[in-house]
Structure formats: C-alpha cells, structure tokens
Amino acid sequence: GQQVMQIPQYQHVQEGEDFTTYCNSSTTLSNIQWYKQRPGGHPVFLIQLVKSGEVKKQKRLTFQFGEAKKNSSLHITATQTTDVGTYFCAGPQGGSEKLVFGKGTKLTVNP
Amino acid sequence: DADVTQTPRNRITKTGKRIMLECSQTKGHDRMYWYRQDPGLGLRLIYYSFDVKDINKGEISDGYSVSRQAQAKFSLSLESAIPNQTALYFCATSDRGQAPQETQYFGPGTRLLVL
C-alpha cells in the first residue's frame, strides 16, 4: 500500500538554528497536509498544499510541495523553544479520503 | 481541540480485560477515526466511520472493535486487552466534502496501559 516516509525521525537543534523535515510518498499525492503535536498534546493541523511546486509560509515556517507531488518539506527558520514537538506529514491514501501519516519528526530545541 | 473529547484520558487495565474508549464531538462532522500512536511508529489507523451506518477497518484493526452510536459518538473497544495494545489512542473527526482534502481534528488522547 501507499507509504509516506518522513525523515529524519529525530532532530536536535540549538535555539536559533534552522530545521527541516522531509516527506516522501511512493505515489503521487493530490495534496499533502502537515500537523504538529506538542509534547503531551495531540496533532494539530498546520497547513495543506495542493499545487505542484507550491510554497506556503506561516511566519518562520515554510512548506513546500514538490513539482512531481511526491515529496514535501517543512523548514523552520531560527527555531525557538516553542517549536518543540513532533511534525507529521499526511497524504490521502490512494484515491480514498483517508489520510496516511508519516512517522513524524521529533524536534527538540536546546535553549 | 475542545470540540473532540475522549474518555477516559488515562487507563490502566489487566491482560484479558475488556475496555472501552469513548469519543464525542460537537463539531457536527460526519466522519470519525480511531488512531493508535506508538513511539517511532507515528499514527496508525485502527477504524474509521464515514457516517453512522458506515464502519471500516483501518490498517491495524485486529483485536479492536468499534461502535458508532450516533453522529457525535464513536467508541473503540478492546475485547481482551493484551500488553502490546499499550499505547496512546486518538480519536479524530473530519468534515465530509471539505475540499480539496478533509483536515482532521484530534481529541486529547487516551493513554492506555495494559499490564
């Protein structure tokens, strides 16, 4: 079945450093979503990308969708301690409306 | 999301016991989901329901059953709990027809420990 691979699994950074997590799908995606889960919390929707090559920004977060719509990335500029958590990408499974989640990238930020 | 609630929030049970996890939502969404989260394994879909009369297995449904009592309520049961069902369980909802893809709203989670 369709898989959504996410790397790295863990990332430790010093506050102020940049961070990037990558998401790759075995099949072309119609769209991709990103979620953030704070420690002890639940996943919360961040953004959805739909168009080939799309780039969206939310303050220090930049989301990209690949030209082939098989990969995506989330880049955080100048991380802050409030960025800690696990970031998940998710894409629709096949032609269905279910989402397949990547395994997530856990980000820790040292102050 | 306060519109999606789960009970209990924490539960300790013993091997072989039957346990039910409950999820309620006030978002008016048709679709509800149960996920399991284990360290390093992300979110795995157990069951999902696209409306009250529709129940579907996810990728890891063995050992679990569900009941959709109403549009707002979706319960997950472990008929005979075993230790490897120790995990964090999330309920989620989505709004049918949201284009181009439904986003999911998660409850706060239930942390289950099976001894």
Tab-separated table of C-alpha atoms in Angstrom:
chain	number	residue	atom	x	y	z
A	1	GLY	CA	0.000	0.000	0.000
A	2	GLN	CA	0.904	3.621	-0.175
A	3	GLN	CA	3.583	4.747	2.187
A	4	VAL	CA	4.569	8.165	3.367
A	5	MET	CA	8.158	8.245	4.533
A	6	GLN	CA	9.405	11.024	6.744
A	7	ILE	CA	12.965	11.896	7.700
A	8	PRO	CA	14.693	12.443	9.973
A	9	GLN	CA	12.968	10.662	12.807
A	10	TYR	CA	14.627	12.905	15.389
A	11	GLN	CA	16.332	16.282	15.184
A	12	HIS	CA	18.080	18.160	17.958
A	13	VAL	CA	18.973	21.793	17.327
A	14	GLN	CA	20.226	24.762	19.251
A	15	GLU	CA	17.789	27.609	19.545
A	16	GLY	CA	18.257	29.880	16.568
A	17	GLU	CA	19.324	27.134	14.178
A	18	ASP	CA	17.206	26.135	11.221
A	19	PHE	CA	15.306	22.853	10.941
A	20	THR	CA	13.933	20.885	8.015
A	21	THR	CA	11.862	17.729	7.829
A	22	TYR	CA	11.201	15.863	4.605
A	23	CYS	CA	8.289	13.779	3.476
A	24	ASN	CA	8.318	11.364	0.533
A	25	SER	CA	5.471	9.377	-0.932
A	26	SER	CA	5.655	6.220	-3.001
A	27	THR	CA	2.862	7.585	-5.192
A	28	THR	CA	1.775	10.959	-6.494
A	29	LEU	CA	-0.327	12.840	-3.995
A	30	SER	CA	-3.286	15.044	-4.792
A	31	ASN	CA	-2.407	17.086	-1.725
A	32	ILE	CA	-0.376	16.902	1.452
A	33	GLN	CA	-1.077	18.077	4.964
A	34	TRP	CA	1.201	18.911	7.864
A	35	TYR	CA	0.376	18.524	11.547
A	36	LYS	CA	2.206	19.447	14.742
A	37	GLN	CA	1.983	17.576	18.013
A	38	ARG	CA	3.344	19.340	21.068
A	39	PRO	CA	4.772	17.156	23.856
A	40	GLY	CA	1.878	15.622	25.746
A	41	GLY	CA	-0.578	17.005	23.229
A	42	HIS	CA	-2.498	15.918	20.191
A	43	PRO	CA	-1.824	16.508	16.488
A	44	VAL	CA	-2.996	19.874	15.244
A	45	PHE	CA	-3.433	20.760	11.591
A	46	LEU	CA	-0.937	23.290	10.274
A	47	ILE	CA	-1.392	23.552	6.535
A	48	GLN	CA	-2.403	21.855	3.318
A	49	LEU	CA	-0.558	22.026	-0.004
A	50	VAL	CA	-2.301	21.189	-3.244
A	51	LYS	CA	-0.469	22.563	-6.274
A	52	SER	CA	2.702	21.231	-7.839
A	53	GLY	CA	5.659	23.294	-6.629
A	54	GLU	CA	3.525	25.170	-4.123
A	55	VAL	CA	5.255	27.112	-1.362
A	56	LYS	CA	3.425	28.474	1.650
A	57	LYS	CA	4.725	30.378	4.638
A	58	GLN	CA	3.496	30.750	8.169
A	59	LYS	CA	5.799	33.165	9.952
A	60	ARG	CA	9.072	31.229	10.353
A	61	LEU	CA	7.646	28.039	8.813
A	62	THR	CA	7.981	27.376	5.084
A	63	PHE	CA	6.146	24.481	3.476
A	64	GLN	CA	6.927	23.167	0.005
A	65	PHE	CA	5.237	20.651	-2.260
A	66	GLY	CA	7.436	19.052	-4.883
A	67	GLU	CA	6.979	19.514	-8.596
A	68	ALA	CA	6.108	15.846	-9.003
A	69	LYS	CA	3.783	15.989	-5.983
A	70	LYS	CA	5.586	13.078	-4.374
A	71	ASN	CA	7.547	14.962	-1.767
A	72	SER	CA	7.193	17.837	0.619
A	73	SER	CA	9.236	19.664	3.198
A	74	LEU	CA	8.762	21.829	6.249
A	75	HIS	CA	11.505	24.302	7.064
A	76	ILE	CA	11.672	26.319	10.260
A	77	THR	CA	13.949	29.328	10.297
A	78	ALA	CA	15.646	30.308	13.549
A	79	THR	CA	13.991	27.754	15.779
A	80	GLN	CA	12.552	28.734	19.117
A	81	THR	CA	11.729	26.605	22.138
A	82	THR	CA	8.071	26.915	21.223
A	83	ASP	CA	8.781	24.902	18.072
A	84	VAL	CA	9.436	21.693	20.002
A	85	GLY	CA	7.193	18.808	19.133
A	86	THR	CA	6.628	16.182	16.504
A	87	TYR	CA	5.800	17.210	12.963
A	88	PHE	CA	3.782	14.856	10.794
A	89	CYS	CA	3.043	14.928	7.108
A	90	ALA	CA	-0.039	13.150	5.792
A	91	GLY	CA	-1.382	12.366	2.365
A	92	PRO	CA	-4.548	10.776	1.016
A	93	GLN	CA	-4.326	7.017	0.663
A	94	GLY	CA	-4.682	6.052	-2.978
A	95	GLY	CA	-7.874	7.533	-4.315
A	96	SER	CA	-9.580	7.439	-0.946
A	97	GLU	CA	-10.280	10.188	1.519
A	98	LYS	CA	-8.333	8.552	4.326
A	99	LEU	CA	-5.037	10.030	5.346
A	100	VAL	CA	-1.784	8.144	5.635
A	101	PHE	CA	0.544	9.729	8.168
A	102	GLY	CA	4.301	9.716	8.110
A	103	LYS	CA	6.019	8.523	11.278
A	104	GLY	CA	6.880	12.071	12.226
A	105	THR	CA	9.984	14.055	13.030
A	106	LYS	CA	10.511	14.836	16.670
A	107	LEU	CA	12.171	18.208	17.140
A	108	THR	CA	13.922	19.237	20.302
A	109	VAL	CA	15.347	22.720	20.743
A	110	ASN	CA	18.084	23.420	23.236
A	111	PRO	CA	17.866	26.946	24.682
B	1	ASP	CA	-9.425	20.600	20.094
B	2	ALA	CA	-12.049	21.023	22.852
B	3	ASP	CA	-14.781	20.071	20.392
B	4	VAL	CA	-13.490	16.496	20.384
B	5	THR	CA	-13.398	14.815	23.770
B	6	GLN	CA	-12.130	11.427	24.823
B	7	THR	CA	-12.788	9.438	27.962
B	8	PRO	CA	-11.006	8.216	29.904
B	9	ARG	CA	-7.818	10.220	29.495
B	10	ASN	CA	-5.745	7.572	31.216
B	11	ARG	CA	-6.485	3.955	31.897
B	12	ILE	CA	-4.629	1.053	33.422
B	13	THR	CA	-6.058	-2.394	32.878
B	14	LYS	CA	-5.015	-6.002	33.056
B	15	THR	CA	-4.453	-8.551	30.337
B	16	GLY	CA	-7.696	-10.168	29.253
B	17	LYS	CA	-9.972	-7.371	30.406
B	18	ARG	CA	-12.469	-5.740	28.105
B	19	ILE	CA	-12.111	-1.996	27.847
B	20	MET	CA	-13.954	0.736	26.005
B	21	LEU	CA	-12.606	4.101	24.972
B	22	GLU	CA	-15.145	6.749	24.119
B	23	CYS	CA	-15.051	9.717	21.802
B	24	SER	CA	-17.567	12.523	21.463
B	25	GLN	CA	-17.576	15.529	19.171
B	26	THR	CA	-19.599	18.690	18.905
B	27	LYS	CA	-18.197	19.746	15.530
B	28	GLY	CA	-21.076	18.219	13.606
B	29	HIS	CA	-18.705	16.188	11.477
B	30	ASP	CA	-19.839	13.032	9.761
B	31	ARG	CA	-16.504	11.274	9.804
B	32	MET	CA	-14.708	9.852	12.781
B	33	TYR	CA	-11.486	7.915	13.196
B	34	TRP	CA	-9.537	5.971	15.784
B	35	TYR	CA	-5.752	6.039	15.671
B	36	ARG	CA	-3.082	4.446	17.724
B	37	GLN	CA	0.244	6.154	18.394
B	38	ASP	CA	3.363	4.297	19.440
B	39	PRO	CA	6.826	5.858	19.787
B	40	GLY	CA	8.559	5.940	16.416
B	41	LEU	CA	5.584	4.494	14.570
B	42	GLY	CA	3.519	7.591	14.015
B	43	LEU	CA	-0.261	7.447	13.798
B	44	ARG	CA	-1.820	4.222	12.623
B	45	LEU	CA	-5.477	3.969	11.680
B	46	ILE	CA	-7.500	1.376	13.568
B	47	TYR	CA	-11.064	2.001	12.359
B	48	TYR	CA	-12.948	4.774	10.677
B	49	SER	CA	-16.566	5.677	10.090
B	50	PHE	CA	-17.809	7.974	7.346
B	51	ASP	CA	-21.316	8.072	8.754
B	52	VAL	CA	-23.409	6.326	11.398
B	53	LYS	CA	-24.082	3.300	9.217
B	54	ASP	CA	-20.595	3.035	7.794
B	55	ILE	CA	-17.747	1.304	9.662
B	56	ASN	CA	-14.446	0.395	8.058
B	57	LYS	CA	-11.297	-1.333	9.173
B	58	GLY	CA	-8.032	0.529	9.118
B	59	GLU	CA	-4.535	-0.902	8.868
B	60	ILE	CA	-4.400	-2.385	12.388
B	61	SER	CA	-7.958	-3.419	13.318
B	62	ASP	CA	-7.164	-6.882	14.748
B	63	GLY	CA	-8.039	-7.047	18.440
B	64	TYR	CA	-10.263	-3.975	18.258
B	65	SER	CA	-13.916	-3.270	17.547
B	66	VAL	CA	-15.883	-0.058	17.254
B	67	SER	CA	-19.392	1.251	17.607
B	68	ARG	CA	-20.841	4.413	16.107
B	69	GLN	CA	-23.714	5.101	18.431
B	70	ALA	CA	-24.612	8.439	16.894
B	71	GLN	CA	-23.105	11.012	14.605
B	72	ALA	CA	-21.338	12.520	17.589
B	73	LYS	CA	-20.117	9.346	19.295
B	74	PHE	CA	-17.591	6.724	18.253
B	75	SER	CA	-16.346	4.114	20.715
B	76	LEU	CA	-13.348	1.819	20.494
B	77	SER	CA	-13.319	-1.499	22.343
B	78	LEU	CA	-10.535	-3.874	23.170
B	79	GLU	CA	-12.320	-7.168	23.661
B	80	SER	CA	-9.482	-8.835	25.516
B	81	ALA	CA	-6.660	-6.433	26.195
B	82	ILE	CA	-3.068	-7.542	25.743
B	83	PRO	CA	0.156	-5.738	26.740
B	84	ASN	CA	1.133	-4.812	23.182
B	85	GLN	CA	-2.039	-2.711	23.000
B	86	THR	CA	-0.400	-0.327	25.436
B	87	ALA	CA	-0.345	2.922	23.501
B	88	LEU	CA	-1.759	6.406	23.112
B	89	TYR	CA	-5.120	6.366	21.353
B	90	PHE	CA	-6.536	9.313	19.445
B	91	CYS	CA	-9.977	9.929	18.106
B	92	ALA	CA	-10.303	12.336	15.193
B	93	THR	CA	-13.073	13.847	13.117
B	94	SER	CA	-13.310	15.395	9.685
B	95	ASP	CA	-15.924	17.214	7.693
B	96	ARG	CA	-17.223	15.330	4.670
B	97	GLY	CA	-16.810	17.187	1.453
B	98	GLN	CA	-14.209	19.661	2.620
B	99	ALA	CA	-12.173	20.350	-0.489
B	100	PRO	CA	-9.639	19.506	-1.659
B	101	GLN	CA	-8.925	17.257	1.302
B	102	GLU	CA	-10.531	16.974	4.668
B	103	THR	CA	-8.428	18.078	7.594
B	104	GLN	CA	-8.636	16.091	10.759
B	105	TYR	CA	-9.382	17.355	14.256
B	106	PHE	CA	-7.955	15.266	17.029
B	107	GLY	CA	-9.136	14.667	20.556
B	108	PRO	CA	-6.744	14.945	23.501
B	109	GLY	CA	-5.938	11.234	23.505
B	110	THR	CA	-6.318	8.309	25.885
B	111	ARG	CA	-3.190	6.813	27.360
B	112	LEU	CA	-3.747	3.093	27.899
B	113	LEU	CA	-1.504	0.753	29.849
B	114	VAL	CA	-2.196	-2.970	29.733
B	115	LEU	CA	-0.433	-4.928	32.439
